[in-house]
C-alpha positions in Angstrom: 101.5 -74.1 -181.2 99.9 -74.3 -184.6 101.3 -72.0 -187.3 98.7 -70.3 -189.3 99.4 -68.2 -192.4 97.5 -65.0 -192.9 96.9 -63.1 -196.1 97.9 -59.5 -195.2 95.9 -59.0 -192.0 93.2 -60.6 -189.9 90.7 -58.9 -192.1 91.7 -61.2 -194.9 91.5 -64.3 -192.7 90.7 -67.4 -194.8 89.3 -70.6 -193.1 91.8 -72.0 -190.7 91.4 -75.7 -189.8 92.7 -77.5 -186.8 92.2 -81.2 -186.1 91.6 -82.3 -182.5 92.6 -85.8 -181.6 89.3 -86.9 -180.1 85.6 -86.5 -181.0 84.1 -83.3 -179.9 80.6 -81.6 -179.9 80.9 -78.7 -177.4 82.3 -75.3 -178.3 81.9 -71.8 -176.9 83.7 -68.5 -176.9 85.5 -67.5 -173.6 82.8 -64.9 -173.2 84.4 -63.0 -170.3 87.5 -62.2 -172.5 86.8 -59.3 -174.8 90.3 -58.4 -175.9 91.8 -61.7 -177.0 90.2 -64.2 -179.4 89.6 -67.3 -177.3 87.4 -70.4 -177.7 86.8 -73.4 -175.5 86.3 -77.0 -176.9 85.5 -80.1 -174.8 86.6 -83.6 -175.9 84.7 -86.9 -175.9 86.8 -90.0 -175.5 85.8 -93.2 -173.7 89.3 -94.5 -173.6 91.7 -91.5 -173.1 91.6 -88.7 -170.6 89.4 -85.8 -171.7 90.4 -82.2 -171.7 89.0 -78.7 -172.2 91.0 -77.0 -174.9 91.5 -73.3 -174.8 92.4 -72.0 -178.2 93.7 -68.4 -178.6 94.2 -66.8 -181.9 97.1 -64.2 -182.1 96.1 -61.3 -184.3 99.7 -60.1 -184.7 101.6 -63.2 -186.0 98.9 -65.6 -187.1 99.4 -68.3 -184.5 96.8 -70.3 -182.7 97.8 -71.5 -179.3 96.2 -74.6 -177.7 96.2 -74.9 -173.9 94.7 -78.2 -172.5 93.0 -78.3 -169.2 92.6 -81.9 -168.0 88.9 -82.7 -167.3 88.7 -85.4 -164.6 85.0 -86.2 -164.9 84.9 -87.9 -168.3 83.4 -87.0 -171.7 82.2 -83.4 -172.2 78.8 -83.0 -173.7 78.5 -79.3 -173.2 80.8 -76.4 -172.2 79.8 -72.9 -171.3 81.6 -69.8 -170.0 80.6 -66.9 -167.8 80.4 -63.6 -169.6 81.3 -61.8 -166.4 84.1 -63.9 -164.9 86.5 -65.2 -167.5 87.9 -67.9 -165.3 84.6 -69.5 -164.6 83.2 -72.2 -166.9 80.8 -75.1 -166.7 80.7 -78.6 -168.3 78.1 -81.3 -168.6 79.8 -84.7 -168.5 79.6 -88.5 -168.2 81.8 -91.4 -167.4 81.5 -95.1 -166.9 82.0 -96.7 -163.5 82.7 -100.4 -163.1 82.3 -100.9 -166.8 78.5 -101.0 -166.4 77.2 -97.8 -164.7 77.0 -94.5 -166.6 77.5 -91.5 -164.3 76.4 -88.1 -165.5 76.6 -84.7 -164.0 77.5 -81.0 -164.4 80.2 -79.0 -162.7 81.4 -75.4 -162.4 85.1 -75.0 -162.7 87.7 -72.2 -162.4 90.4 -72.1 -165.1 93.7 -72.0 -163.3 97.2 -71.6 -164.9 97.6 -71.1 -168.6 97.0 -67.9 -170.6 93.8 -66.9 -168.8 95.8 -66.0 -165.7 99.0 -64.9 -167.5 100.6 -68.3 -168.2 101.4 -68.8 -164.5 101.7 -72.4 -163.7 100.4 -75.7 -165.1 96.8 -75.4 -166.4 94.2 -77.2 -164.4 90.5 -77.0 -163.6 89.6 -76.2 -160.0 86.2 -77.5 -159.0 83.9 -74.7 -157.7 80.8 -76.8 -157.3 78.7 -79.6 -158.7 75.2 -78.9 -160.1 73.8 -82.0 -158.5 70.1 -81.2 -157.9 69.0 -83.1 -161.0 67.7 -86.7 -160.8 68.2 -87.0 -164.6 71.0 -86.3 -167.1 72.1 -82.7 -167.3 72.0 -81.6 -170.9 73.3 -78.0 -170.8 74.1 -75.0 -168.7 73.6 -71.3 -169.3 75.3 -68.4 -167.5 73.4 -65.3 -166.5 73.4 -61.9 -168.2 73.8 -58.5 -166.6 71.8 -58.5 -163.4 72.4 -62.2 -162.9 76.2 -62.0 -162.9 76.7 -64.7 -160.3 74.0 -67.1 -161.6 73.7 -69.9 -164.0 71.0 -72.4 -164.9 71.3 -76.1 -165.6 68.9 -78.1 -167.8 68.2 -81.8 -167.2 66.1 -84.1 -169.4 63.0 -83.0 -167.5 64.1 -80.4 -165.0 65.4 -76.8 -164.8 67.5 -75.5 -161.9 68.6 -72.0 -161.1 71.9 -71.6 -159.2 73.8 -68.8 -157.5 77.5 -68.6 -156.9 79.3 -67.0 -154.0 82.9 -67.1 -152.9 82.6 -70.5 -151.3 80.1 -72.6 -153.2 77.3 -73.1 -155.8 73.9 -72.8 -154.2 70.5 -73.8 -155.5 68.0 -70.9 -155.9 65.1 -72.6 -157.6 64.0 -75.7 -159.4 61.0 -76.8 -161.5 60.0 -79.9 -163.5 59.4 -79.6 -167.2 56.1 -80.9 -168.7 55.6 -84.7 -168.2 56.9 -86.9 -171.0 58.9 -84.1 -172.5 62.6 -84.3 -173.3 64.6 -81.1 -173.0 67.3 -80.3 -175.6 68.6 -76.8 -175.1 68.5 -73.7 -172.9 69.4 -70.0 -173.5 69.2 -67.0 -171.1 67.2 -64.1 -172.4 69.3 -60.9 -172.0 66.2 -58.7 -171.9 63.4 -58.4 -169.3 66.0 -57.6 -166.6 67.4 -61.1 -167.1 64.5 -62.9 -165.4 63.7 -65.2 -168.4 65.3 -68.3 -169.8 64.2 -70.2 -172.9 64.0 -74.0 -173.0 63.6 -76.3 -176.0 61.8 -79.5 -175.3 60.4 -81.8 -178.0 58.9 -79.6 -180.7 58.2 -76.7 -178.4 59.9 -73.7 -176.8 59.0 -72.4 -173.4 60.1 -69.2 -171.5 60.5 -69.6 -167.7 60.5 -66.8 -165.2 63.3 -67.5 -162.7 61.5 -65.5 -160.0 58.6 -68.0 -160.0 60.2 -70.9 -161.8 57.0 -71.1 -164.0 56.5 -71.0 -167.7 55.2 -67.7 -169.0 55.2 -68.1 -172.8 55.0 -71.2 -175.0 55.8 -71.4 -178.7 53.9 -74.6 -179.5 55.1 -76.7 -182.4 57.9 -74.3 -183.1 59.3 -77.1 -185.4 57.7 -80.2 -186.9 60.4 -82.3 -185.3 62.7 -81.8 -182.2 63.9 -78.3 -181.5 67.6 -78.5 -181.1 68.6 -74.9 -180.2 67.5 -71.3 -179.7 69.1 -67.9 -179.3 67.7 -64.5 -178.3 68.2 -61.4 -180.4 70.8 -59.4 -178.4 69.4 -56.1 -179.4 65.7 -56.6 -180.0 63.4 -57.7 -177.1 60.9 -60.5 -177.8 62.8 -61.8 -180.8 64.2 -65.3 -180.8 65.6 -67.8 -183.4 65.2 -71.6 -183.3 66.4 -74.5 -185.3 65.6 -78.2 -185.4 65.4 -81.6 -186.9 63.0 -80.5 -189.6 66.0 -78.7 -191.2 64.4 -75.3 -190.5 65.7 -72.1 -188.9 62.7 -70.1 -187.7 62.4 -66.5 -186.3 59.8 -65.6 -183.7 58.2 -62.7 -181.9 57.4 -64.2 -178.5 54.4 -61.8 -178.2 52.9 -63.6 -181.2 54.0 -67.2 -180.9 51.4 -68.7 -183.1 53.3 -68.1 -186.4 57.0 -67.7 -187.3 58.0 -64.3 -188.7 60.6 -66.0 -191.0 61.5 -69.5 -191.8 64.4 -70.8 -193.8 65.1 -74.4 -194.9 68.8 -74.1 -196.0 70.2 -77.3 -194.4 69.5 -80.7 -195.8 69.6 -82.5 -192.4 69.2 -81.6 -188.7 70.2 -78.1 -187.6 72.0 -78.4 -184.2 73.1 -74.9 -183.4 72.1 -71.3 -184.1 73.7 -68.1 -182.9 73.0 -64.3 -183.4 75.9 -61.9 -184.1 75.8 -58.7 -182.2 74.9 -57.2 -185.6 71.7 -59.1 -185.2 70.9 -59.2 -188.9 73.6 -61.9 -189.1 72.8 -65.4 -187.9 75.0 -68.5 -188.0 73.8 -72.1 -188.0 75.5 -75.5 -188.2 74.0 -78.9 -189.1 74.3 -82.6 -189.7 74.8 -81.9 -193.4 78.3 -80.7 -192.5 77.5 -77.1 -193.4 77.8 -73.8 -191.6 75.4 -71.2 -193.0 75.4 -67.4 -192.5 72.0 -65.9 -192.8 71.0 -62.2 -193.4 67.7 -61.3 -191.8 67.3 -57.5 -191.9 63.5 -57.6 -191.8 63.6 -58.9 -188.2 66.7 -57.1 -187.0 67.0 -54.1 -184.7 68.2 -51.9 -187.6 66.1 -53.0 -190.6 67.7 -52.4 -194.0 67.0 -48.8 -195.1 66.2 -48.6 -198.8 66.8 -45.1 -200.3 64.1 -43.3 -202.2 64.1 -44.7 -205.7 63.9 -41.3 -207.4 66.8 -40.0 -205.3 68.9 -43.0 -206.3 68.2 -42.5 -210.0 69.0 -38.8 -209.7 72.3 -39.4 -208.0 73.1 -42.6 -209.9 74.4 -44.1 -206.7 74.4 -47.8 -206.1 73.7 -48.6 -202.5 75.8 -51.6 -201.5 73.4 -52.5 -198.8 70.7 -53.1 -201.4 72.8 -56.0 -202.7 72.5 -57.9 -199.5 69.2 -59.7 -199.9 67.4 -61.5 -197.1 68.5 -65.1 -196.8 71.8 -67.0 -197.2 74.9 -64.9 -197.5 77.5 -67.6 -197.3 77.7 -71.4 -197.1 80.9 -72.7 -195.4 81.8 -76.3 -196.4 85.1 -77.0 -194.6 83.6 -79.8 -192.5 83.2 -83.4 -193.4 81.1 -84.5 -190.4 78.1 -83.2 -188.4 78.6 -79.6 -187.2 77.4 -79.6 -183.6 78.4 -76.1 -182.6 79.1 -72.6 -183.9 80.2 -69.6 -181.8 81.0 -65.9 -182.5 84.2 -64.4 -180.9 83.6 -61.9 -178.1 86.8 -60.1 -179.1 86.3 -59.8 -182.8 82.6 -59.6 -183.7 83.2 -60.7 -187.3 85.2 -63.9 -186.5 83.6 -67.2 -185.6 84.5 -70.8 -185.0 82.6 -74.1 -185.9 83.1 -77.6 -184.6 82.3 -81.0 -186.1 82.0 -84.4 -184.5 85.3 -85.6 -185.9 87.2 -83.0 -184.0 87.6 -80.5 -186.8 87.7 -77.0 -185.5 87.4 -74.2 -188.2 88.1 -70.5 -187.6 86.4 -68.3 -190.2 85.5 -64.7 -190.7 82.7 -62.7 -192.4 84.0 -61.4 -195.7 85.1 -57.8 -196.2 82.3 -57.3 -198.8 79.6 -58.4 -196.4 81.1 -56.5 -193.5 81.4 -53.2 -195.4 77.9 -53.6 -196.9 76.5 -53.8 -193.3 78.5 -51.1 -191.5 78.8 -48.5 -194.3 
């Protein structure tokens, strides 16, 4: 248990820092848990046993509890959780056999024991199935939205596979090769269009694939001048997507007009690894190799654009609208990391709380300030 001191309440939460013993680069919220604040972190150690950490933040007494699930298949390069089944997670992993052979793969696990099931028994990962259809390294997995509750996709260097889960196993539903000589870097499931579409980053481009045909339907060519590292779909506004990349940019797109970005920000000084929408979709988090986490405010491309009151009415009433003070662009820069920030994630239980993870194993819990929160919701 890690004692954390709060100032008054969770609304006044200041950055909370926890050091993990090993290097890490994978972080996600336990998305199927909407009442308790929980995050998953995967470790990367070539010498010691690796684990999936489950961190739970207690809102009442300020503790953060750490439950470790031993991960038997080596270093964890990516971790993801099902938004519909809180015990189901997936990891992309690697280990060395015989001191010469690197073995890579991806596996679906069920969290057993520990706080997810009421602290009954020793925590362990029960294997549900291996995502073994790829002939190349599996980079990332993505779980399906509503309509695809028992599905996930896995992304290899040059292949995309759609999987289904039943009570007994993981079964392949479809597969396609990515464009030749391309190298994939990220995947994200589109929550719109009845859940039929996933977005894939490869090289400098972003492609949308229809899982019914396993073919590309839309291409954002040259979305970035260098490698695209991540993408996320606006949870509230169809067709809108955000991307980030090695050119230090965070770009916003309408997939119906992919020839030009709607907005572009260059707020990081090095590669941008991760980008995530808040459910209040004018708020966007990004993390980069410059050790920074940045909170962007983008009302012009949000589902509820900032409403500016009539100037004459404001002068008459002499009322200052707090929302007008939140300009488009950077709202906050968080500098509690000293190494590359590989992942950021919003809590699924508290929409204003988020976590960030850097390569040196530093996990930081943070929260949108009261001033920003009230300016948005009032």
